[in-house]
PDB file of C-alpha atoms in Angstrom:
ATOM      1  CA  MET A   1     143.770 291.401-165.216  1.00 39.00           C
ATOM      2  CA  ALA A   2     146.265 289.403-163.386  1.00 39.00           C
ATOM      3  CA  GLN A   3     143.354 287.074-161.893  1.00 40.00           C
ATOM      4  CA  VAL A   4     142.002 286.164-165.423  1.00 38.00           C
ATOM      5  CA  ILE A   5     145.445 285.356-166.396  1.00 37.00           C
ATOM      6  CA  TYR A   6     145.745 282.917-163.422  1.00 36.00           C
ATOM      7  CA  CYS A   7     142.263 281.351-164.255  1.00 40.00           C
ATOM      8  CA  GLN A   8     143.531 280.754-167.569  1.00 42.00           C
ATOM      9  CA  ASN A   9     146.690 279.202-166.364  1.00 43.00           C
ATOM     10  CA  ALA A  10     144.482 276.996-163.899  1.00 40.00           C
ATOM     11  CA  ASN A  11     142.182 275.748-166.822  1.00 46.00           C
ATOM     12  CA  PHE A  12     145.621 275.103-169.000  1.00 39.00           C
ATOM     13  CA  CYS A  13     146.871 272.801-166.004  1.00 41.00           C
ATOM     14  CA  ASP A  14     143.594 270.915-165.612  1.00 44.00           C
ATOM     15  CA  ASN A  15     143.492 270.377-169.440  1.00 46.00           C
ATOM     16  CA  TYR A  16     147.172 269.292-169.358  1.00 41.00           C
ATOM     17  CA  CYS A  17     146.390 266.812-166.417  1.00 44.00           C
ATOM     18  CA  ILE A  18     143.567 265.328-168.268  1.00 44.00           C
ATOM     19  CA  MET A  19     145.440 264.966-171.651  1.00 44.00           C
ATOM     20  CA  ARG A  20     148.670 263.502-169.781  1.00 50.00           C
ATOM     21  CA  ASN A  21     146.494 260.785-168.212  1.00 59.00           C
ATOM     22  CA  ASN A  22     144.369 259.893-171.192  1.00 82.00           C
ATOM     23  CA  PRO A  23     146.195 259.053-174.354  1.00 88.00           C
ATOM     24  CA  THR A  24     143.999 258.578-177.409  1.00 89.00           C
ATOM     25  CA  LEU A  25     143.427 254.999-178.929  1.00 90.00           C
ATOM     26  CA  ALA A  26     145.334 256.348-181.980  1.00 90.00           C
ATOM     27  CA  GLU A  27     148.412 256.928-179.602  1.00 91.00           C
ATOM     28  CA  TYR A  28     148.075 253.652-178.060  1.00 91.00           C
ATOM     29  CA  ARG A  29     147.960 252.229-181.410  1.00 92.00           C
ATOM     30  CA  ILE A  30     151.058 254.141-182.633  1.00 92.00           C
ATOM     31  CA  ALA A  31     153.097 252.969-179.632  1.00 91.00           C
ATOM     32  CA  LEU A  32     152.041 249.338-179.964  1.00 91.00           C
ATOM     33  CA  THR A  33     152.715 249.192-183.565  1.00 91.00           C
ATOM     34  CA  LEU A  34     156.222 250.807-183.214  1.00 91.00           C
ATOM     35  CA  THR A  35     156.995 248.075-180.548  1.00 91.00           C
ATOM     36  CA  GLN A  36     155.843 245.313-182.684  1.00 90.00           C
ATOM     37  CA  SER A  37     157.570 246.353-185.954  1.00 88.00           C
ATOM     38  CA  GLY A  38     160.835 247.843-184.588  1.00 87.00           C
ATOM     39  CA  SER A  39     160.834 250.194-187.522  1.00 86.00           C
ATOM     40  CA  PHE A  40     159.676 253.665-188.209  1.00 86.00           C
ATOM     41  CA  ARG A  41     159.136 252.857-192.010  1.00 87.00           C
ATOM     42  CA  ALA A  42     157.108 249.541-191.430  1.00 89.00           C
ATOM     43  CA  ALA A  43     155.068 251.155-188.490  1.00 89.00           C
ATOM     44  CA  SER A  44     154.278 254.263-190.632  1.00 88.00           C
ATOM     45  CA  GLU A  45     153.116 251.913-193.470  1.00 90.00           C
ATOM     46  CA  ALA A  46     151.130 249.922-190.888  1.00 90.00           C
ATOM     47  CA  LEU A  47     149.517 253.020-189.703  1.00 90.00           C
ATOM     48  CA  GLY A  48     148.961 254.793-192.974  1.00 91.00           C
ATOM     49  CA  MET A  49     151.023 257.734-192.192  1.00 90.00           C
ATOM     50  CA  SER A  50     154.410 259.168-193.107  1.00 90.00           C
ATOM     51  CA  PRO A  51     157.499 258.529-190.972  1.00 86.00           C
ATOM     52  CA  SER A  52     157.891 262.029-190.050  1.00 87.00           C
ATOM     53  CA  ALA A  53     154.376 262.500-188.969  1.00 90.00           C
ATOM     54  CA  LEU A  54     154.703 259.287-186.907  1.00 88.00           C
ATOM     55  CA  SER A  55     157.806 260.740-185.354  1.00 87.00           C
ATOM     56  CA  ARG A  56     156.092 263.967-184.469  1.00 90.00           C
ATOM     57  CA  GLN A  57     153.027 262.129-182.826  1.00 90.00           C
ATOM     58  CA  LEU A  58     155.386 259.834-180.814  1.00 90.00           C
ATOM     59  CA  ALA A  59     157.344 262.824-179.511  1.00 91.00           C
ATOM     60  CA  ALA A  60     154.044 264.516-178.584  1.00 90.00           C
ATOM     61  CA  LEU A  61     152.988 261.393-176.766  1.00 91.00           C
ATOM     62  CA  GLU A  62     156.136 261.137-174.900  1.00 90.00           C
ATOM     63  CA  ALA A  63     155.956 264.879-173.778  1.00 90.00           C
ATOM     64  CA  GLN A  64     152.276 264.126-172.742  1.00 89.00           C
ATOM     65  CA  LEU A  65     153.381 261.086-170.685  1.00 90.00           C
ATOM     66  CA  GLY A  66     156.669 263.028-169.387  1.00 90.00           C
ATOM     67  CA  THR A  67     158.793 259.881-170.206  1.00 91.00           C
ATOM     68  CA  ARG A  68     160.611 258.301-173.131  1.00 93.00           C
ATOM     69  CA  LEU A  69     158.995 255.553-174.713  1.00 93.00           C
ATOM     70  CA  PHE A  70     161.593 254.690-177.462  1.00 92.00           C
ATOM     71  CA  ASP A  71     165.523 255.014-178.055  1.00 91.00           C
ATOM     72  CA  ARG A  72     165.904 255.961-181.495  1.00 84.00           C
ATOM     73  CA  ASP A  73     168.306 256.920-184.315  1.00 75.00           C
ATOM     74  CA  THR A  74     168.228 257.257-188.066  1.00 65.00           C
ATOM     75  CA  ARG A  75     168.172 253.552-188.363  1.00 69.00           C
ATOM     76  CA  ASN A  76     167.099 251.807-185.396  1.00 77.00           C
ATOM     77  CA  VAL A  77     164.233 252.024-182.750  1.00 87.00           C
ATOM     78  CA  ALA A  78     164.011 250.026-179.560  1.00 91.00           C
ATOM     79  CA  PRO A  79     161.428 250.613-176.904  1.00 91.00           C
ATOM     80  CA  THR A  80     162.648 251.768-173.422  1.00 93.00           C
ATOM     81  CA  GLU A  81     161.555 249.804-170.047  1.00 93.00           C
ATOM     82  CA  SER A  82     158.683 252.316-169.836  1.00 92.00           C
ATOM     83  CA  GLY A  83     158.012 251.871-173.633  1.00 90.00           C
ATOM     84  CA  ARG A  84     157.546 248.028-173.117  1.00 92.00           C
ATOM     85  CA  ALA A  85     155.423 248.625-170.118  1.00 92.00           C
ATOM     86  CA  PHE A  86     153.204 251.179-172.168  1.00 93.00           C
ATOM     87  CA  ALA A  87     153.016 248.835-175.042  1.00 91.00           C
ATOM     88  CA  ARG A  88     151.423 246.170-172.913  1.00 91.00           C
ATOM     89  CA  LEU A  89     148.882 248.585-171.650  1.00 91.00           C
ATOM     90  CA  ALA A  90     148.138 249.603-174.956  1.00 90.00           C
ATOM     91  CA  GLU A  91     147.491 246.128-176.235  1.00 90.00           C
ATOM     92  CA  ARG A  92     144.904 245.937-173.331  1.00 89.00           C
ATOM     93  CA  MET A  93     143.374 249.116-174.237  1.00 89.00           C
ATOM     94  CA  LEU A  94     142.985 248.373-177.924  1.00 89.00           C
ATOM     95  CA  ASN A  95     141.654 244.785-177.291  1.00 87.00           C
ATOM     96  CA  THR A  96     139.171 246.207-174.590  1.00 87.00           C
ATOM     97  CA  ALA A  97     138.108 248.928-177.213  1.00 86.00           C
ATOM     98  CA  ALA A  98     137.612 246.106-179.777  1.00 84.00           C
ATOM     99  CA  ASP A  99     135.410 243.979-177.292  1.00 80.00           C
ATOM    100  CA  VAL A 100     133.458 247.032-176.583  1.00 80.00           C
ATOM    101  CA  LEU A 101     132.499 247.760-179.991  1.00 80.00           C
ATOM    102  CA  ASP A 102     131.799 244.093-180.562  1.00 74.00           C
ATOM    103  CA  GLU A 103     129.397 244.193-177.628  1.00 69.00           C
ATOM    104  CA  PHE A 104     127.804 247.368-179.020  1.00 71.00           C
ATOM    105  CA  ASP A 105     127.290 245.819-182.443  1.00 67.00           C
ATOM    106  CA  ALA A 106     125.510 242.876-180.663  1.00 59.00           C
ATOM    107  CA  HIS A 107     123.561 245.387-178.779  1.00 57.00           C
ATOM    108  CA  LEU A 108     122.159 246.829-181.994  1.00 60.00           C
ATOM    109  CA  SER A 109     120.320 243.637-182.686  1.00 56.00           C
ATOM    110  CA  ALA A 110     119.335 240.774-180.627  1.00 61.00           C
ATOM    111  CA  ASN A 111     119.087 238.718-184.133  1.00 65.00           C
ATOM    112  CA  ARG A 112     122.839 238.575-184.511  1.00 68.00           C
ATOM    113  CA  GLY A 113     125.789 237.974-182.410  1.00 76.00           C
ATOM    114  CA  ARG A 114     126.942 235.034-180.211  1.00 84.00           C
ATOM    115  CA  LEU A 115     125.165 233.430-177.448  1.00 91.00           C
ATOM    116  CA  THR A 116     126.932 230.933-174.971  1.00 94.00           C
ATOM    117  CA  ILE A 117     124.707 228.776-173.047  1.00 95.00           C
ATOM    118  CA  ALA A 118     125.749 226.590-169.985  1.00 94.00           C
ATOM    119  CA  GLY A 119     123.417 224.107-168.612  1.00 91.00           C
ATOM    120  CA  LEU A 120     123.031 220.868-166.578  1.00 86.00           C
ATOM    121  CA  PRO A 121     122.939 217.505-168.491  1.00 83.00           C
ATOM    122  CA  SER A 122     119.432 217.045-167.691  1.00 78.00           C
ATOM    123  CA  VAL A 123     118.280 220.326-169.070  1.00 83.00           C
ATOM    124  CA  THR A 124     120.473 220.441-172.101  1.00 83.00           C
ATOM    125  CA  ALA A 125     119.306 216.945-173.203  1.00 78.00           C
ATOM    126  CA  GLY A 126     115.661 217.308-172.265  1.00 77.00           C
ATOM    127  CA  LEU A 127     114.761 221.001-172.476  1.00 82.00           C
ATOM    128  CA  LEU A 128     117.122 222.778-174.588  1.00 87.00           C
ATOM    129  CA  PRO A 129     117.006 221.134-177.943  1.00 86.00           C
ATOM    130  CA  GLY A 130     113.094 222.064-178.350  1.00 86.00           C
ATOM    131  CA  LEU A 131     114.032 225.659-177.232  1.00 89.00           C
ATOM    132  CA  LEU A 132     116.934 225.973-179.532  1.00 91.00           C
ATOM    133  CA  LYS A 133     114.802 224.896-182.514  1.00 91.00           C
ATOM    134  CA  SER A 134     112.099 227.481-181.962  1.00 91.00           C
ATOM    135  CA  PHE A 135     114.566 230.433-180.752  1.00 92.00           C
ATOM    136  CA  THR A 136     116.865 229.733-183.945  1.00 91.00           C
ATOM    137  CA  GLU A 137     113.955 230.121-186.066  1.00 90.00           C
ATOM    138  CA  SER A 138     113.130 233.617-184.741  1.00 87.00           C
ATOM    139  CA  HIS A 139     116.840 234.517-184.464  1.00 88.00           C
ATOM    140  CA  PRO A 140     118.588 232.984-187.098  1.00 87.00           C
ATOM    141  CA  GLY A 141     121.668 235.303-187.067  1.00 84.00           C
ATOM    142  CA  VAL A 142     122.626 234.374-183.533  1.00 88.00           C
ATOM    143  CA  ASP A 143     125.724 231.910-183.244  1.00 88.00           C
ATOM    144  CA  LEU A 144     124.851 229.497-180.381  1.00 91.00           C
ATOM    145  CA  ARG A 145     127.458 227.315-178.097  1.00 93.00           C
ATOM    146  CA  ILE A 146     126.399 225.067-175.508  1.00 93.00           C
ATOM    147  CA  ILE A 147     128.402 224.118-172.502  1.00 92.00           C
ATOM    148  CA  ASP A 148     126.882 221.034-170.574  1.00 88.00           C
ATOM    149  CA  GLY A 149     128.401 220.183-167.229  1.00 84.00           C
ATOM    150  CA  LEU A 150     127.481 219.853-163.730  1.00 80.00           C
ATOM    151  CA  SER A 151     126.286 222.426-161.193  1.00 81.00           C
ATOM    152  CA  GLY A 152     129.623 223.631-160.266  1.00 83.00           C
ATOM    153  CA  SER A 153     130.813 223.967-163.766  1.00 88.00           C
ATOM    154  CA  VAL A 154     127.883 225.750-164.822  1.00 90.00           C
ATOM    155  CA  LEU A 155     128.269 228.485-162.086  1.00 89.00           C
ATOM    156  CA  GLU A 156     131.904 228.664-162.808  1.00 91.00           C
ATOM    157  CA  ALA A 157     131.490 229.105-166.654  1.00 91.00           C
ATOM    158  CA  ILE A 158     129.280 232.179-166.080  1.00 91.00           C
ATOM    159  CA  GLU A 159     131.519 233.687-163.362  1.00 90.00           C
ATOM    160  CA  ALA A 160     134.484 233.434-165.715  1.00 88.00           C
ATOM    161  CA  GLY A 161     132.554 234.801-168.726  1.00 89.00           C
ATOM    162  CA  ARG A 162     132.645 231.575-170.717  1.00 91.00           C
ATOM    163  CA  ALA A 163     129.104 231.490-170.980  1.00 92.00           C
ATOM    164  CA  ASP A 164     126.481 234.327-171.041  1.00 93.00           C
ATOM    165  CA  ILE A 165     123.584 232.488-169.479  1.00 93.00           C
ATOM    166  CA  GLY A 166     123.163 229.165-168.071  1.00 93.00           C
ATOM    167  CA  PHE A 167     120.349 226.720-166.991  1.00 90.00           C
ATOM    168  CA  THR A 168     120.890 225.397-163.368  1.00 87.00           C
ATOM    169  CA  ALA A 169     118.896 224.295-160.228  1.00 83.00           C
ATOM    170  CA  GLY A 170     118.139 227.324-157.816  1.00 78.00           C
ATOM    171  CA  THR A 171     120.395 225.801-155.019  1.00 73.00           C
ATOM    172  CA  VAL A 172     121.736 227.850-152.199  1.00 71.00           C
ATOM    173  CA  SER A 173     124.972 228.067-153.994  1.00 73.00           C
ATOM    174  CA  ALA A 174     123.541 229.203-157.057  1.00 79.00           C
ATOM    175  CA  ARG A 175     121.278 231.818-155.708  1.00 80.00           C
ATOM    176  CA  LEU A 176     124.347 233.301-153.472  1.00 81.00           C
ATOM    177  CA  ARG A 177     126.490 233.618-156.364  1.00 86.00           C
ATOM    178  CA  LEU A 178     124.591 234.608-159.229  1.00 89.00           C
ATOM    179  CA  THR A 179     121.296 236.268-160.342  1.00 89.00           C
ATOM    180  CA  PHE A 180     118.745 233.412-160.736  1.00 90.00           C
ATOM    181  CA  HIS A 181     115.562 233.726-162.935  1.00 89.00           C
ATOM    182  CA  PRO A 182     113.019 230.823-162.007  1.00 88.00           C
ATOM    183  CA  LEU A 183     111.504 229.142-164.739  1.00 88.00           C
ATOM    184  CA  LEU A 184     109.854 225.818-163.670  1.00 86.00           C
ATOM    185  CA  ASP A 185     109.818 223.327-160.867  1.00 86.00           C
ATOM    186  CA  ASP A 186     111.089 219.744-161.031  1.00 87.00           C
ATOM    187  CA  HIS A 187     109.786 216.978-158.843  1.00 90.00           C
ATOM    188  CA  PHE A 188     111.840 214.154-157.480  1.00 94.00           C
ATOM    189  CA  VAL A 189     110.988 210.604-158.044  1.00 96.00           C
ATOM    190  CA  ALA A 190     112.546 207.181-157.285  1.00 97.00           C
ATOM    191  CA  VAL A 191     113.768 204.864-160.081  1.00 97.00           C
ATOM    192  CA  GLY A 192     114.970 201.404-160.065  1.00 97.00           C
ATOM    193  CA  ALA A 193     114.636 197.865-161.762  1.00 97.00           C
ATOM    194  CA  PRO A 194     111.049 196.544-161.991  1.00 96.00           C
ATOM    195  CA  ASP A 195     112.074 193.474-160.005  1.00 95.00           C
ATOM    196  CA  GLY A 196     113.976 195.508-157.389  1.00 95.00           C
ATOM    197  CA  PRO A 197     113.170 197.485-154.016  1.00 95.00           C
ATOM    198  CA  LEU A 198     110.317 199.420-155.962  1.00 97.00           C
ATOM    199  CA  ALA A 199     108.432 196.719-157.296  1.00 95.00           C
ATOM    200  CA  GLU A 200     105.252 197.553-155.344  1.00 96.00           C
ATOM    201  CA  ASP A 201     103.280 200.121-156.928  1.00 95.00           C
ATOM    202  CA  ARG A 202     102.851 202.952-154.305  1.00 96.00           C
ATOM    203  CA  ARG A 203     104.280 205.906-152.925  1.00 96.00           C
ATOM    204  CA  TYR A 204     107.330 205.608-150.686  1.00 96.00           C
ATOM    205  CA  GLU A 205     108.678 207.571-147.903  1.00 95.00           C
ATOM    206  CA  MET A 206     112.257 208.838-147.723  1.00 95.00           C
ATOM    207  CA  ALA A 207     112.833 206.587-144.544  1.00 95.00           C
ATOM    208  CA  GLU A 208     112.174 203.460-146.617  1.00 95.00           C
ATOM    209  CA  LEU A 209     114.232 204.503-149.526  1.00 96.00           C
ATOM    210  CA  MET A 210     117.285 205.194-147.161  1.00 96.00           C
ATOM    211  CA  GLU A 211     117.078 201.723-146.095  1.00 95.00           C
ATOM    212  CA  MET A 212     117.421 200.528-149.641  1.00 96.00           C
ATOM    213  CA  PRO A 213     120.793 200.502-151.659  1.00 97.00           C
ATOM    214  CA  VAL A 214     121.021 204.220-152.952  1.00 97.00           C
ATOM    215  CA  ILE A 215     122.790 205.308-156.144  1.00 97.00           C
ATOM    216  CA  ALA A 216     123.639 209.005-155.477  1.00 96.00           C
ATOM    217  CA  MET A 217     125.034 211.621-157.685  1.00 93.00           C
ATOM    218  CA  GLU A 218     128.399 212.789-156.445  1.00 91.00           C
ATOM    219  CA  ILE A 219     128.875 215.716-153.987  1.00 88.00           C
ATOM    220  CA  GLY A 220     128.819 219.186-155.727  1.00 79.00           C
ATOM    221  CA  THR A 221     125.946 218.269-158.001  1.00 82.00           C
ATOM    222  CA  SER A 222     122.594 220.129-157.626  1.00 80.00           C
ATOM    223  CA  VAL A 223     121.005 217.021-157.454  1.00 88.00           C
ATOM    224  CA  ARG A 224     123.037 215.739-154.513  1.00 90.00           C
ATOM    225  CA  GLU A 225     122.609 218.864-152.815  1.00 86.00           C
ATOM    226  CA  LEU A 226     118.782 218.736-152.764  1.00 88.00           C
ATOM    227  CA  LEU A 227     119.040 215.075-151.785  1.00 93.00           C
ATOM    228  CA  ASP A 228     121.178 215.833-148.813  1.00 93.00           C
ATOM    229  CA  GLY A 229     118.888 218.619-147.778  1.00 90.00           C
ATOM    230  CA  ALA A 230     115.795 216.297-147.982  1.00 92.00           C
ATOM    231  CA  CYS A 231     117.697 213.721-145.867  1.00 93.00           C
ATOM    232  CA  GLN A 232     118.646 216.370-143.228  1.00 92.00           C
ATOM    233  CA  ARG A 233     114.917 217.810-143.091  1.00 90.00           C
ATOM    234  CA  SER A 234     113.826 214.189-142.306  1.00 90.00           C
ATOM    235  CA  GLY A 235     116.401 213.444-139.803  1.00 93.00           C
ATOM    236  CA  LEU A 236     117.923 210.592-141.766  1.00 93.00           C
ATOM    237  CA  ALA A 237     121.451 209.557-142.705  1.00 91.00           C
ATOM    238  CA  MET A 238     122.363 208.486-146.366  1.00 92.00           C
ATOM    239  CA  ALA A 239     125.094 205.990-146.952  1.00 93.00           C
ATOM    240  CA  PRO A 240     125.012 205.565-150.772  1.00 95.00           C
ATOM    241  CA  ARG A 241     125.908 202.107-152.142  1.00 96.00           C
ATOM    242  CA  PHE A 242     127.324 204.135-155.372  1.00 96.00           C
ATOM    243  CA  GLU A 243     128.246 207.691-156.132  1.00 96.00           C
ATOM    244  CA  VAL A 244     128.472 208.511-159.716  1.00 95.00           C
ATOM    245  CA  ALA A 245     129.274 211.766-161.740  1.00 88.00           C
ATOM    246  CA  HIS A 246     126.954 211.246-164.642  1.00 87.00           C
ATOM    247  CA  LEU A 247     123.213 210.530-164.923  1.00 89.00           C
ATOM    248  CA  ALA A 248     123.643 207.800-167.430  1.00 90.00           C
ATOM    249  CA  THR A 249     125.790 205.995-165.009  1.00 94.00           C
ATOM    250  CA  ALA A 250     123.166 206.323-162.289  1.00 95.00           C
ATOM    251  CA  GLY A 251     120.539 204.882-164.744  1.00 95.00           C
ATOM    252  CA  ALA A 252     122.666 202.027-165.982  1.00 96.00           C
ATOM    253  CA  LEU A 253     123.220 200.797-162.446  1.00 97.00           C
ATOM    254  CA  ALA A 254     119.709 201.261-161.544  1.00 97.00           C
ATOM    255  CA  ALA A 255     118.659 199.262-164.391  1.00 96.00           C
ATOM    256  CA  GLU A 256     120.800 196.322-163.576  1.00 96.00           C
ATOM    257  CA  GLY A 257     119.054 196.045-160.121  1.00 96.00           C
ATOM    258  CA  LEU A 258     122.204 197.393-158.297  1.00 97.00           C
ATOM    259  CA  GLY A 259     120.164 199.903-156.347  1.00 97.00           C
ATOM    260  CA  ILE A 260     117.752 202.843-156.442  1.00 97.00           C
ATOM    261  CA  ALA A 261     118.357 206.544-157.461  1.00 97.00           C
ATOM    262  CA  ILE A 262     116.331 209.449-156.257  1.00 96.00           C
ATOM    263  CA  LEU A 263     116.453 211.907-159.373  1.00 94.00           C
ATOM    264  CA  PRO A 264     114.367 214.726-160.813  1.00 91.00           C
ATOM    265  CA  THR A 265     111.816 214.051-163.407  1.00 89.00           C
ATOM    266  CA  LEU A 266     113.697 216.082-166.015  1.00 86.00           C
ATOM    267  CA  THR A 267     116.692 213.574-165.820  1.00 87.00           C
ATOM    268  CA  LEU A 268     114.464 210.745-167.013  1.00 90.00           C
ATOM    269  CA  PRO A 269     114.931 211.200-170.607  1.00 85.00           C
ATOM    270  CA  VAL A 270     118.515 210.581-169.877  1.00 85.00           C
ATOM    271  CA  LEU A 271     117.955 207.249-168.255  1.00 92.00           C
ATOM    272  CA  PRO A 272     117.168 203.868-170.041  1.00 94.00           C
ATOM    273  CA  MET A 273     113.579 204.203-168.890  1.00 94.00           C
ATOM    274  CA  GLU A 274     112.340 201.185-170.688  1.00 96.00           C
ATOM    275  CA  ARG A 275     114.120 199.146-168.063  1.00 96.00           C
ATOM    276  CA  LEU A 276     113.170 201.166-165.253  1.00 97.00           C
ATOM    277  CA  ILE A 277     110.170 201.887-163.299  1.00 97.00           C
ATOM    278  CA  LYS A 278     109.441 205.153-161.270  1.00 96.00           C
ATOM    279  CA  ARG A 279     107.765 205.855-158.142  1.00 97.00           C
ATOM    280  CA  THR A 280     106.483 208.937-156.258  1.00 95.00           C
ATOM    281  CA  VAL A 281     108.432 210.102-153.111  1.00 95.00           C
ATOM    282  CA  ARG A 282     105.753 211.098-150.436  1.00 92.00           C
ATOM    283  CA  ASP A 283     107.995 213.203-148.251  1.00 91.00           C
ATOM    284  CA  PHE A 284     110.787 214.666-150.295  1.00 91.00           C
ATOM    285  CA  GLY A 285     109.844 217.994-149.157  1.00 84.00           C
ATOM    286  CA  ALA A 286     111.467 219.873-152.028  1.00 78.00           C
ATOM    287  CA  LYS A 287     111.315 220.369-155.733  1.00 81.00           C
ATOM    288  CA  ARG A 288     114.045 221.275-157.815  1.00 83.00           C
ATOM    289  CA  ARG A 289     113.603 224.775-159.019  1.00 85.00           C
ATOM    290  CA  ILE A 290     115.179 224.953-162.581  1.00 88.00           C
ATOM    291  CA  GLY A 291     116.069 228.886-163.837  1.00 88.00           C
ATOM    292  CA  LEU A 292     118.443 230.599-165.671  1.00 90.00           C
ATOM    293  CA  VAL A 293     121.604 232.436-164.214  1.00 91.00           C
ATOM    294  CA  HIS A 294     123.759 235.196-165.093  1.00 92.00           C
ATOM    295  CA  GLN A 295     126.381 237.424-163.411  1.00 91.00           C
ATOM    296  CA  PRO A 296     124.821 239.816-160.963  1.00 89.00           C
ATOM    297  CA  GLY A 297     125.040 243.565-161.623  1.00 84.00           C
ATOM    298  CA  ARG A 298     125.485 243.054-165.311  1.00 83.00           C
ATOM    299  CA  SER A 299     122.543 243.568-167.924  1.00 81.00           C
ATOM    300  CA  LEU A 300     122.191 240.514-170.256  1.00 85.00           C
ATOM    301  CA  SER A 301     123.067 241.233-173.965  1.00 84.00           C
ATOM    302  CA  PRO A 302     120.134 241.547-176.214  1.00 84.00           C
ATOM    303  CA  SER A 303     120.566 237.941-177.524  1.00 87.00           C
ATOM    304  CA  ALA A 304     120.699 236.468-173.992  1.00 90.00           C
ATOM    305  CA  ALA A 305     118.019 238.708-172.836  1.00 89.00           C
ATOM    306  CA  ALA A 306     115.718 237.396-176.033  1.00 89.00           C
ATOM    307  CA  PHE A 307     116.761 233.901-175.172  1.00 92.00           C
ATOM    308  CA  LEU A 308     115.491 234.339-171.461  1.00 90.00           C
ATOM    309  CA  GLU A 309     112.089 236.018-172.708  1.00 90.00           C
ATOM    310  CA  HIS A 310     111.771 233.162-175.142  1.00 91.00           C
ATOM    311  CA  ALA A 311     112.251 230.397-172.296  1.00 90.00           C
ATOM    312  CA  LYS A 312     109.917 232.074-170.194  1.00 88.00           C
ATOM    313  CA  LYS A 313     107.076 231.776-172.959  1.00 88.00           C
ATOM    314  CA  ASN A 314     107.838 228.381-174.293  1.00 85.00           C
ATOM    315  CA  LEU A 315     108.691 226.152-171.199  1.00 76.00           C
ATOM    316  CA  PRO A 316     105.987 224.048-170.202  1.00 57.00           C
ATOM    317  CA  ASP A 317     104.608 224.643-166.539  1.00 41.00           C
ATOM    318  CA  LEU A 318     106.322 227.804-166.345  1.00 37.00           C
ATOM    319  CA  ARG A 319     106.597 229.644-162.893  1.00 38.00           C
ATOM    320  CA  GLN A 320     107.672 233.372-163.645  1.00 36.00           C
ATOM    321  CA  SER A 321     108.656 235.866-161.158  1.00 34.00           C
ATOM    322  CA  ALA A 322     106.875 239.334-161.290  1.00 31.00           C
ATOM    323  CA  PRO A 323     107.708 241.411-164.156  1.00 31.00           C
ATOM    324  CA  GLY A 324     111.158 242.954-164.004  1.00 33.00           C
ATOM    325  CA  GLN A 325     112.124 241.146-160.773  1.00 33.00           C
ATOM    326  CA  THR A 326     114.610 238.192-160.346  1.00 36.00           C
ATOM    327  CA  GLU A 327     115.292 235.878-157.254  1.00 37.00           C
ATOM    328  CA  ARG A 328     118.610 236.738-155.865  1.00 34.00           C
ATOM    329  CA  SER A 329     120.117 236.046-152.602  1.00 31.00           C
TER     330      SER A 329
END
């Protein structure tokens, strides 16, 4: 009989420890509301309960935690140091719970919710408008936000959670940091003024191009990373005449005959091509693989997953990985 009593006591202790370490959301809400209002009456009205019931629940919570959360008398109530610390945790817990419920609501249907897409300027200007038009027709309830920026900014937006999914090039840095879904390959071409160094209508070697005045994208962009790689493979040194951050600037300088730019074909719609010519680069040796990235180890939201599938089905010259697989470093 004594052994049975011992087991019951052990179960009681286990349950007590679980309860002590796991206040309910209602108890978190009580502590936070009371801290914010500073009054039993105001807190009880906000929570829809009587002051006496609130007092009993608070006393039970303090007993459960083994510490006093509030100093109180008949008129005033003030959080103790432990109470202020618990209120901060309570706010975090309640906000997290709200985010979880919002995420679950979005999970119930890919046809509603929010979707933030980050992307390289060449993609957001060249590919994204058509994709978004058809995607919004089939998913009219999804609120969309677009963040366009250079490669580093796209990766940072995904990592920080400011964007759900992003269009970028499959550079080494992208594959090391994020899960990469390849979509299509983008070829590099040389562009310049019609009466400039590219006036002769033929294919050009990298060695020839490096002897011309080069307008290069700045370090940190996906285009520059791939161009530097092409030079290294050919054993060439590049000394740009100009380094720019934006494609429009590169196009404007090239159109004025100030140099040539070596750029992916997806960037051409951003350039003033009516004032430029393009030439094939014979030995660039690489293509810019465009794909969608997202945080590794995390499932896509239904709306993001739906957009990924939509992109796979609707982008031209699509290169898909095997079903259920992604490319990842």
